[in-house]
Tab-separated table of C-alpha atoms in Angstrom:
chain	number	residue	atom	x	y	z
A	1	MET	CA	24.997	4.274	-17.270
A	2	ASN	CA	21.328	4.026	-18.004
A	3	VAL	CA	18.882	3.189	-15.236
A	4	ILE	CA	16.022	2.486	-17.646
A	5	THR	CA	18.064	-0.137	-19.514
A	6	ILE	CA	18.998	-1.841	-16.270
A	7	GLU	CA	15.395	-1.851	-15.087
A	8	ARG	CA	14.417	-3.507	-18.352
A	9	LYS	CA	17.149	-6.117	-17.921
A	10	VAL	CA	16.025	-6.790	-14.337
A	11	LEU	CA	12.458	-7.341	-15.559
A	12	GLU	CA	13.632	-9.574	-18.437
A	13	LYS	CA	15.667	-11.700	-16.041
A	14	ASN	CA	12.656	-11.877	-13.695
A	15	ASP	CA	10.364	-12.937	-16.539
A	16	GLU	CA	12.772	-15.704	-17.549
A	17	ILE	CA	12.763	-17.193	-14.020
A	18	ALA	CA	8.981	-16.712	-13.815
A	19	ARG	CA	8.652	-18.817	-16.994
A	20	GLN	CA	10.693	-21.561	-15.335
A	21	ASN	CA	8.503	-21.428	-12.199
A	22	ARG	CA	5.323	-21.520	-14.314
A	23	ALA	CA	6.485	-24.480	-16.416
A	24	MET	CA	7.452	-26.459	-13.294
A	25	LEU	CA	4.174	-25.695	-11.475
A	26	GLU	CA	2.020	-26.503	-14.524
A	27	GLN	CA	3.926	-29.716	-15.117
A	28	ARG	CA	3.113	-30.773	-11.549
A	29	GLY	CA	-0.549	-29.722	-11.911
A	30	ILE	CA	-0.282	-27.089	-9.165
A	31	LEU	CA	-2.563	-24.034	-9.531
A	32	ALA	CA	-0.533	-21.038	-8.332
A	33	LEU	CA	-2.097	-17.773	-7.137
A	34	ASN	CA	-0.241	-14.479	-6.604
A	35	LEU	CA	-2.257	-12.643	-3.950
A	36	VAL	CA	-1.726	-8.869	-4.006
A	37	SER	CA	-3.241	-5.918	-2.117
A	38	SER	CA	-2.591	-2.836	0.006
A	39	PRO	CA	-1.310	-3.490	3.530
A	40	GLY	CA	-4.151	-4.746	5.730
A	41	ALA	CA	-6.725	-5.476	3.017
A	42	GLY	CA	-7.014	-9.045	4.323
A	43	LYS	CA	-4.734	-11.281	2.217
A	44	THR	CA	-3.698	-13.499	5.130
A	45	SER	CA	-7.284	-13.783	6.389
A	46	ILE	CA	-8.389	-14.810	2.888
A	47	ILE	CA	-5.718	-17.535	2.950
A	48	GLU	CA	-6.952	-18.710	6.367
A	49	ARG	CA	-10.585	-18.920	5.210
A	50	THR	CA	-9.498	-20.661	1.988
A	51	LEU	CA	-7.528	-23.242	3.980
A	52	GLU	CA	-10.573	-23.886	6.184
A	53	GLN	CA	-12.606	-24.678	3.049
A	54	LEU	CA	-10.023	-26.463	0.900
A	55	GLY	CA	-7.218	-27.503	3.257
A	56	THR	CA	-8.505	-31.010	3.946
A	57	GLU	CA	-9.728	-31.622	0.390
A	58	LEU	CA	-6.593	-30.450	-1.436
A	59	GLY	CA	-2.867	-30.252	-0.909
A	60	VAL	CA	-2.245	-26.536	-0.355
A	61	GLY	CA	1.128	-24.813	0.075
A	62	VAL	CA	1.687	-21.177	1.015
A	63	ILE	CA	4.568	-18.762	0.395
A	64	GLU	CA	4.425	-15.638	2.564
A	65	GLY	CA	6.136	-12.437	1.401
A	66	ASP	CA	6.736	-9.666	3.919
A	67	VAL	CA	8.980	-6.631	4.214
A	68	GLN	CA	9.649	-7.656	7.824
A	69	THR	CA	8.431	-10.234	10.419
A	70	ASP	CA	7.137	-13.812	10.073
A	71	PHE	CA	3.715	-13.105	11.634
A	72	ASP	CA	1.799	-14.227	8.539
A	73	ALA	CA	3.689	-17.516	8.163
A	74	ARG	CA	2.955	-18.297	11.822
A	75	ARG	CA	-0.756	-17.592	11.302
A	76	VAL	CA	-0.864	-19.883	8.272
A	77	ALA	CA	1.252	-22.630	9.914
A	78	ARG	CA	-1.571	-23.221	12.420
A	79	TYR	CA	-3.467	-24.846	9.541
A	80	HIS	CA	-0.768	-27.538	9.240
A	81	VAL	CA	0.104	-26.804	5.619
A	82	PRO	CA	3.613	-26.308	4.221
A	83	VAL	CA	4.506	-22.607	4.456
A	84	ILE	CA	7.698	-20.715	3.611
A	85	GLN	CA	8.266	-17.133	4.762
A	86	ILE	CA	10.214	-14.769	2.500
A	87	VAL	CA	11.362	-11.601	4.284
A	88	THR	CA	12.302	-9.012	1.651
A	89	ASN	CA	14.078	-6.818	4.220
A	90	GLY	CA	12.751	-3.545	2.854
A	91	GLY	CA	12.032	-4.826	-0.658
A	92	CYS	CA	8.655	-3.633	-1.932
A	93	HIS	CA	7.618	-6.732	-3.940
A	94	LEU	CA	8.366	-10.420	-4.449
A	95	GLU	CA	10.436	-11.503	-7.439
A	96	ALA	CA	10.416	-14.775	-9.373
A	97	ARG	CA	13.874	-15.672	-8.038
A	98	LEU	CA	12.684	-15.446	-4.417
A	99	VAL	CA	9.716	-17.667	-5.235
A	100	GLN	CA	12.028	-20.138	-7.009
A	101	ASP	CA	14.204	-20.305	-3.878
A	102	ALA	CA	11.141	-20.840	-1.677
A	103	LEU	CA	9.809	-23.585	-3.964
A	104	SER	CA	13.154	-25.388	-3.754
A	105	GLN	CA	12.652	-25.586	0.029
A	106	MET	CA	9.059	-26.863	-0.152
A	107	ASP	CA	7.921	-30.469	-0.571
A	108	LEU	CA	5.781	-30.109	-3.696
A	109	SER	CA	4.598	-33.724	-3.906
A	110	GLY	CA	0.889	-33.870	-3.243
A	111	LEU	CA	0.377	-30.110	-3.728
A	112	ASP	CA	-2.628	-29.025	-5.797
A	113	LEU	CA	-2.809	-25.342	-4.924
A	114	LEU	CA	-0.020	-22.862	-4.156
A	115	ILE	CA	-0.915	-19.481	-2.676
A	116	ILE	CA	1.790	-16.812	-2.802
A	117	GLU	CA	1.031	-13.823	-0.561
A	118	ASN	CA	2.904	-10.840	-1.944
A	119	VAL	CA	4.160	-7.801	0.007
A	120	GLY	CA	1.336	-5.388	0.916
A	121	ASN	CA	1.729	-2.872	-1.891
A	122	LEU	CA	-0.768	-1.963	-4.586
A	123	VAL	CA	1.874	-0.531	-6.953
A	124	CYS	CA	5.175	-2.404	-7.385
A	125	PRO	CA	4.078	-6.088	-7.370
A	126	ALA	CA	1.946	-5.391	-10.479
A	127	ASN	CA	5.049	-5.475	-12.680
A	128	TYR	CA	6.632	-8.689	-11.409
A	129	ASP	CA	5.527	-12.024	-12.819
A	130	LEU	CA	6.276	-14.771	-10.280
A	131	GLY	CA	5.186	-17.663	-12.495
A	132	GLU	CA	1.651	-17.732	-11.099
A	133	ALA	CA	-1.404	-18.944	-13.014
A	134	MET	CA	-3.194	-15.755	-11.987
A	135	LYS	CA	-2.938	-12.621	-9.891
A	136	VAL	CA	-5.719	-12.203	-7.346
A	137	VAL	CA	-6.120	-8.619	-6.122
A	138	VAL	CA	-7.786	-8.065	-2.751
A	139	LEU	CA	-9.413	-4.648	-2.342
A	140	SER	CA	-11.026	-3.695	0.940
A	141	THR	CA	-14.289	-1.739	1.138
A	142	THR	CA	-12.524	0.577	3.605
A	143	GLU	CA	-10.135	1.828	0.905
A	144	GLY	CA	-12.714	3.701	-1.161
A	145	ASP	CA	-14.471	3.268	-4.493
A	146	ASP	CA	-11.841	5.109	-6.548
A	147	LYS	CA	-8.915	2.741	-5.907
A	148	PRO	CA	-9.208	0.646	-9.134
A	149	LEU	CA	-8.846	3.867	-11.151
A	150	LYS	CA	-6.004	5.187	-8.983
A	151	TYR	CA	-4.012	1.916	-9.070
A	152	PRO	CA	-4.971	0.597	-12.499
A	153	ALA	CA	-1.960	-1.609	-13.293
A	154	MET	CA	-2.758	-4.066	-10.520
A	155	VAL	CA	-6.417	-4.347	-11.551
A	156	ARG	CA	-5.466	-4.675	-15.213
A	157	ASN	CA	-3.013	-7.511	-14.491
A	158	ALA	CA	-5.322	-9.429	-12.140
A	159	SER	CA	-7.711	-12.218	-13.148
A	160	VAL	CA	-9.784	-12.007	-9.976
A	161	MET	CA	-10.715	-9.263	-7.518
A	162	LEU	CA	-11.865	-10.115	-4.020
A	163	LEU	CA	-13.849	-7.139	-2.694
A	164	ASN	CA	-13.111	-7.912	0.930
A	165	LYS	CA	-14.508	-6.634	4.255
A	166	ILE	CA	-17.922	-6.460	2.584
A	167	ASP	CA	-19.427	-6.655	6.100
A	168	LEU	CA	-18.088	-3.139	6.803
A	169	VAL	CA	-20.099	-1.438	4.038
A	170	PRO	CA	-22.685	-0.016	6.512
A	171	TYR	CA	-19.916	1.760	8.436
A	172	VAL	CA	-17.682	3.130	5.672
A	173	ASN	CA	-18.031	5.411	2.691
A	174	CYS	CA	-18.149	2.648	0.050
A	175	ASN	CA	-20.546	1.946	-2.794
A	176	PRO	CA	-19.683	-1.628	-3.891
A	177	ALA	CA	-21.490	-1.219	-7.229
A	178	ALA	CA	-19.444	1.890	-8.048
A	179	LEU	CA	-16.196	0.223	-6.956
A	180	LYS	CA	-16.888	-2.856	-9.090
A	181	ASN	CA	-17.852	-0.657	-12.013
A	182	ASN	CA	-14.537	1.202	-11.713
A	183	ALA	CA	-12.658	-2.105	-11.650
A	184	LEU	CA	-14.483	-3.456	-14.718
A	185	GLN	CA	-13.776	-0.208	-16.548
A	186	ILE	CA	-10.031	-0.984	-16.153
A	187	ASN	CA	-10.379	-4.743	-16.747
A	188	PRO	CA	-13.686	-5.956	-18.272
A	189	ARG	CA	-12.677	-9.624	-17.871
A	190	LEU	CA	-12.098	-9.350	-14.115
A	191	ARG	CA	-13.946	-11.991	-12.064
A	192	ILE	CA	-15.202	-10.347	-8.841
A	193	PHE	CA	-16.243	-11.948	-5.544
A	194	GLU	CA	-17.555	-10.003	-2.553
A	195	THR	CA	-15.999	-11.552	0.550
A	196	SER	CA	-15.809	-11.158	4.310
A	197	CYS	CA	-13.382	-13.092	6.488
A	198	THR	CA	-15.498	-12.131	9.521
A	199	THR	CA	-18.872	-13.429	8.287
A	200	ASN	CA	-17.440	-15.888	5.701
A	201	ALA	CA	-19.594	-14.232	3.010
A	202	GLY	CA	-18.459	-15.221	-0.482
A	203	ILE	CA	-15.747	-17.639	0.677
A	204	ALA	CA	-17.606	-20.753	-0.524
A	205	GLU	CA	-18.195	-19.111	-3.928
A	206	TRP	CA	-14.510	-18.132	-4.185
A	207	CYS	CA	-13.354	-21.646	-3.272
A	208	GLY	CA	-15.878	-23.216	-5.652
A	209	TRP	CA	-14.492	-21.089	-8.446
A	210	LEU	CA	-10.912	-22.158	-7.559
A	211	ARG	CA	-12.018	-25.785	-7.978
A	212	GLU	CA	-13.456	-24.934	-11.415
A	213	LYS	CA	-10.173	-23.264	-12.377
A	214	GLY	CA	-8.225	-26.420	-11.697
A	215	ALA	CA	-7.550	-26.546	-7.962
A	216	ARG	CA	-8.355	-30.239	-7.725
A	217	LYS	CA	-6.818	-33.352	-6.258
A	218	SER	CA	-4.231	-34.586	-8.701
B	1	MET	CA	26.890	-2.560	-14.491
B	2	ASN	CA	25.936	-2.398	-10.857
B	3	VAL	CA	22.325	-1.776	-9.914
B	4	ILE	CA	23.158	-1.098	-6.261
B	5	THR	CA	25.590	1.677	-7.179
B	6	ILE	CA	23.044	3.294	-9.449
B	7	GLU	CA	20.360	3.114	-6.757
B	8	ARG	CA	22.724	4.855	-4.361
B	9	LYS	CA	23.450	7.545	-6.937
B	10	VAL	CA	19.711	8.037	-7.549
B	11	LEU	CA	19.147	8.458	-3.806
B	12	GLU	CA	22.130	10.844	-3.486
B	13	LYS	CA	20.799	12.981	-6.327
B	14	ASN	CA	17.344	12.922	-4.705
B	15	ASP	CA	18.793	13.977	-1.336
B	16	GLU	CA	20.632	16.891	-2.951
B	17	ILE	CA	17.415	18.253	-4.502
B	18	ALA	CA	15.557	17.566	-1.234
B	19	ARG	CA	18.117	19.770	0.553
B	20	GLN	CA	17.424	22.554	-1.941
B	21	ASN	CA	13.662	22.205	-1.405
B	22	ARG	CA	14.097	22.212	2.392
B	23	ALA	CA	16.337	25.297	2.387
B	24	MET	CA	13.899	27.204	0.173
B	25	LEU	CA	10.842	26.219	2.247
B	26	GLU	CA	12.532	27.031	5.568
B	27	GLN	CA	13.751	30.360	4.243
B	28	ARG	CA	10.147	31.248	3.373
B	29	GLY	CA	8.885	30.024	6.758
B	30	ILE	CA	6.699	27.312	5.206
B	31	LEU	CA	6.149	24.155	7.313
B	32	ALA	CA	6.151	21.227	4.870
B	33	LEU	CA	4.534	17.850	5.626
B	34	ASN	CA	5.077	14.634	3.644
B	35	LEU	CA	1.883	12.631	4.165
B	36	VAL	CA	2.368	8.882	3.623
B	37	SER	CA	0.139	5.800	4.022
B	38	SER	CA	-1.305	2.700	2.394
B	39	PRO	CA	-3.902	3.302	-0.320
B	40	GLY	CA	-7.196	4.339	1.241
B	41	ALA	CA	-5.988	5.047	4.788
B	42	GLY	CA	-7.445	8.543	4.565
B	43	LYS	CA	-4.660	10.957	3.554
B	44	THR	CA	-6.904	13.121	1.369
B	45	SER	CA	-9.652	13.190	4.005
B	46	ILE	CA	-7.079	14.273	6.608
B	47	ILE	CA	-6.072	17.123	4.279
B	48	GLU	CA	-9.732	18.134	3.869
B	49	ARG	CA	-10.348	18.178	7.637
B	50	THR	CA	-7.073	20.083	8.182
B	51	LEU	CA	-8.089	22.685	5.590
B	52	GLU	CA	-11.453	23.117	7.329
B	53	GLN	CA	-9.627	23.897	10.601
B	54	LEU	CA	-6.643	25.909	9.309
B	55	GLY	CA	-7.522	26.991	5.773
B	56	THR	CA	-8.903	30.415	6.692
B	57	GLU	CA	-6.314	31.082	9.416
B	58	LEU	CA	-3.221	30.122	7.417
B	59	GLY	CA	-1.984	30.082	3.855
B	60	VAL	CA	-2.020	26.382	2.930
B	61	GLY	CA	-0.778	24.822	-0.311
B	62	VAL	CA	-1.188	21.191	-1.344
B	63	ILE	CA	0.791	18.939	-3.701
B	64	GLU	CA	-1.044	15.744	-4.644
B	65	GLY	CA	0.932	12.677	-5.744
B	66	ASP	CA	-0.916	9.863	-7.492
B	67	VAL	CA	-0.023	6.931	-9.706
B	68	GLN	CA	-2.986	7.870	-11.896
B	69	THR	CA	-5.983	10.310	-11.926
B	70	ASP	CA	-6.433	13.835	-10.521
B	71	PHE	CA	-9.317	12.905	-8.187
B	72	ASP	CA	-7.492	14.029	-5.048
B	73	ALA	CA	-6.449	17.410	-6.467
B	74	ARG	CA	-10.090	18.029	-7.447
B	75	ARG	CA	-11.274	17.166	-3.927
B	76	VAL	CA	-8.735	19.555	-2.395
B	77	ALA	CA	-9.376	22.350	-4.927
B	78	ARG	CA	-12.912	22.718	-3.544
B	79	TYR	CA	-11.280	24.336	-0.488
B	80	HIS	CA	-9.942	27.182	-2.683
B	81	VAL	CA	-6.270	26.589	-1.862
B	82	PRO	CA	-3.427	26.310	-4.358
B	83	VAL	CA	-3.048	22.654	-5.382
B	84	ILE	CA	-0.743	20.948	-7.886
B	85	GLN	CA	-1.341	17.363	-9.032
B	86	ILE	CA	1.672	15.174	-9.800
B	87	VAL	CA	0.759	12.000	-11.718
B	88	THR	CA	3.661	9.551	-11.438
B	89	ASN	CA	2.277	7.368	-14.243
B	90	GLY	CA	3.045	4.079	-12.530
B	91	GLY	CA	5.794	5.424	-10.258
B	92	CYS	CA	5.469	4.123	-6.700
B	93	HIS	CA	6.646	7.219	-4.792
B	94	LEU	CA	7.234	10.952	-5.122
B	95	GLU	CA	10.790	12.233	-5.568
B	96	ALA	CA	12.336	15.561	-4.593
B	97	ARG	CA	12.671	16.578	-8.252
B	98	LEU	CA	8.917	16.181	-8.834
B	99	VAL	CA	8.186	18.288	-5.754
B	100	GLN	CA	10.683	20.914	-6.932
B	101	ASP	CA	8.877	21.087	-10.288
B	102	ALA	CA	5.508	21.392	-8.534
B	103	LEU	CA	6.791	24.155	-6.230
B	104	SER	CA	8.037	26.117	-9.249
B	105	GLN	CA	4.429	26.160	-10.529
B	106	MET	CA	2.894	27.270	-7.217
B	107	ASP	CA	2.564	30.839	-5.901
B	108	LEU	CA	4.412	30.471	-2.582
B	109	SER	CA	3.886	34.022	-1.340
B	110	GLY	CA	1.610	33.963	1.677
B	111	LEU	CA	2.000	30.203	2.238
B	112	ASP	CA	2.533	29.035	5.834
B	113	LEU	CA	1.861	25.299	5.476
B	114	LEU	CA	2.561	22.937	2.574
B	115	ILE	CA	1.015	19.474	2.595
B	116	ILE	CA	2.485	16.947	0.159
B	117	GLU	CA	0.299	13.867	-0.257
B	118	ASN	CA	2.528	11.012	-1.376
B	119	VAL	CA	1.501	7.991	-3.467
B	120	GLY	CA	-0.465	5.405	-1.441
B	121	ASN	CA	2.351	2.998	-0.589
B	122	LEU	CA	3.667	2.060	2.836
B	123	VAL	CA	7.036	0.846	1.518
B	124	CYS	CA	8.820	2.868	-1.180
B	125	PRO	CA	8.137	6.498	-0.100
B	126	ALA	CA	9.983	5.797	3.191
B	127	ASN	CA	13.342	6.102	1.421
B	128	TYR	CA	12.760	9.362	-0.466
B	129	ASP	CA	13.330	12.684	1.259
B	130	LEU	CA	11.269	15.374	-0.498
B	131	GLY	CA	12.616	18.277	1.563
B	132	GLU	CA	9.778	18.134	4.089
B	133	ALA	CA	10.037	19.242	7.717
B	134	MET	CA	8.470	15.923	8.763
B	135	LYS	CA	6.878	12.764	7.475
B	136	VAL	CA	3.367	12.115	8.787
B	137	VAL	CA	2.278	8.485	8.475
B	138	VAL	CA	-1.454	7.737	8.418
B	139	LEU	CA	-2.386	4.226	9.569
B	140	SER	CA	-5.987	3.094	9.513
B	141	THR	CA	-7.548	0.982	12.269
B	142	THR	CA	-8.842	-1.313	9.504
B	143	GLU	CA	-5.281	-2.357	8.557
B	144	GLY	CA	-4.527	-4.320	11.741
B	145	ASP	CA	-2.344	-3.851	14.821
B	146	ASP	CA	0.765	-5.486	13.353
B	147	LYS	CA	1.388	-2.997	10.543
B	148	PRO	CA	4.031	-0.833	12.303
B	149	LEU	CA	6.147	-3.965	12.812
B	150	LYS	CA	5.566	-5.209	9.265
B	151	TYR	CA	6.369	-1.848	7.623
B	152	PRO	CA	8.941	-0.460	10.074
B	153	ALA	CA	10.908	1.910	7.806
B	154	MET	CA	7.954	4.232	7.353
B	155	VAL	CA	7.188	4.359	11.077
B	156	ARG	CA	10.880	4.861	11.907
B	157	ASN	CA	11.199	7.786	9.487
B	158	ALA	CA	7.969	9.521	10.524
B	159	SER	CA	7.639	12.207	13.199
B	160	VAL	CA	3.883	11.795	13.598
B	161	MET	CA	1.411	8.934	13.223
B	162	LEU	CA	-2.266	9.610	12.698
B	163	LEU	CA	-4.200	6.518	13.759
B	164	ASN	CA	-7.138	7.212	11.483
B	165	LYS	CA	-10.660	5.756	11.193
B	166	ILE	CA	-10.694	5.458	14.984
B	167	ASP	CA	-14.530	5.483	14.743
B	168	LEU	CA	-14.375	2.023	13.105
B	169	VAL	CA	-12.740	0.290	16.102
B	170	PRO	CA	-16.028	-1.313	17.268
B	171	TYR	CA	-16.430	-3.011	13.870
B	172	VAL	CA	-12.895	-4.197	13.087
B	173	ASN	CA	-10.267	-6.395	14.673
B	174	CYS	CA	-8.099	-3.549	16.061
B	175	ASN	CA	-6.684	-2.884	19.507
B	176	PRO	CA	-5.496	0.754	19.345
B	177	ALA	CA	-3.303	0.369	22.448
B	178	ALA	CA	-1.498	-2.624	20.912
B	179	LEU	CA	-1.096	-0.846	17.576
B	180	LYS	CA	0.342	2.271	19.242
B	181	ASN	CA	2.629	0.131	21.367
B	182	ASN	CA	3.955	-1.575	18.221
B	183	ALA	CA	4.575	1.817	16.614
B	184	LEU	CA	6.416	3.178	19.669
B	185	GLN	CA	8.549	0.030	19.777
B	186	ILE	CA	9.829	0.981	16.288
B	187	ASN	CA	10.026	4.720	16.987
B	188	PRO	CA	9.806	5.820	20.645
B	189	ARG	CA	9.711	9.520	19.679
B	190	LEU	CA	6.658	9.158	17.452
B	191	ARG	CA	3.854	11.629	18.251
B	192	ILE	CA	0.502	9.841	17.847
B	193	PHE	CA	-2.980	11.276	17.327
B	194	GLU	CA	-6.132	9.180	17.079
B	195	THR	CA	-8.275	10.695	14.343
B	196	SER	CA	-11.506	10.213	12.455
B	197	CYS	CA	-12.454	12.192	9.372
B	198	THR	CA	-16.067	11.038	9.836
B	199	THR	CA	-16.577	12.205	13.448
B	200	ASN	CA	-13.736	14.816	13.429
B	201	ALA	CA	-12.228	13.139	16.514
B	202	GLY	CA	-8.648	14.288	17.120
B	203	ILE	CA	-8.572	16.795	14.251
B	204	ALA	CA	-8.512	19.856	16.542
B	205	GLU	CA	-5.639	18.314	18.562
B	206	TRP	CA	-3.697	17.499	15.380
B	207	CYS	CA	-4.180	21.034	14.022
B	208	GLY	CA	-3.272	22.557	17.403
B	209	TRP	CA	-0.048	20.586	17.366
B	210	LEU	CA	0.714	21.791	13.813
B	211	ARG	CA	0.405	25.377	15.075
B	212	GLU	CA	2.857	24.573	17.893
B	213	LYS	CA	5.276	23.098	15.356
B	214	GLY	CA	5.386	26.323	13.428
B	215	ALA	CA	2.376	26.367	11.113
B	216	ARG	CA	1.602	30.017	11.814
B	217	LYS	CA	0.823	33.166	9.873
B	218	SER	CA	4.119	34.612	8.711
């Protein structure tokens, strides 16, 4: 028995299903985001603000991943978009198979943008491809400037970083320039937006960039 | 091949080493804490404030667990206490074996209190006994009131919750009473302290309670 070998096989199987998800989503012209962060960094709030900006213009679907509860799916459902809740029941990350199951339950016709909210965990979801077009990592100013260096895999695998809760900078020990510098040290190609779901700072820029990247009416 | 069986065997092996750690620590009269939280909730700052209160009165040792970097061990070393850094190199939690290795490198004579700072992750460390006397979960007011319900295993397995960054309540969407109520719904025996490492609120109470629980000069 060899745990390492099995882990590798689990990842290979995951990657195979992720490839299927990606091919299907690309074929339908749906831009898929895998939203990752620590617990409470603001993933669901980012989805809410994004739906306020893009929800009438585009067809948006949401998959919510949580260890427990359907709170996030209920929050998102108020925006009258298709949403599927995945409860991992203790599992620390989403897997491609769970996303494939969720997609099979969602009406994909008319969708332009799919947002997958992963489990709140800055470590494990880094290693699991779900078939997304890009990983979007949300870091909160309350977490401290050193986090990109302490959790490098997630920053390395992300295409975008949303530096969220930027409105709290006056009250917390955070130097946004230093934090961004640490992130770019790990991943020089990272696109960074400073956002606040309280003041709406940066949300228009973030949504404008999503349009550029292909989130458009098909 | 059966992944579930192997996981169970890994946990059984971990529990066996945890028992050895616990027996050794109890025999030496060392109170051991396993400090767990999301990234950036304030575990290292809690250790710093605790060392300021208890570091001259008691023999305190610290084991730092991080996915990457030795930043936290350097911060703690400024307090002139024995500190060992464990870098998990991508691993999402500490295990009893890693703590056993760290303890074998630490001079335990004269130690009364051992603080183990786990990897920043509110999911995976819940399942791994390190041989501690108690798990202490740090939740930050910035993370939102629903987190105990969304990450119940950690709250269920903890003896104490430090509701940290209590000074930020005026600036964030947090109702401390609701958050505490959610935590007590998961674990009615949870002892809760409201703390701030900026204003020092609650730190004296927390350290007083540690003395009651057996952190005393041996």
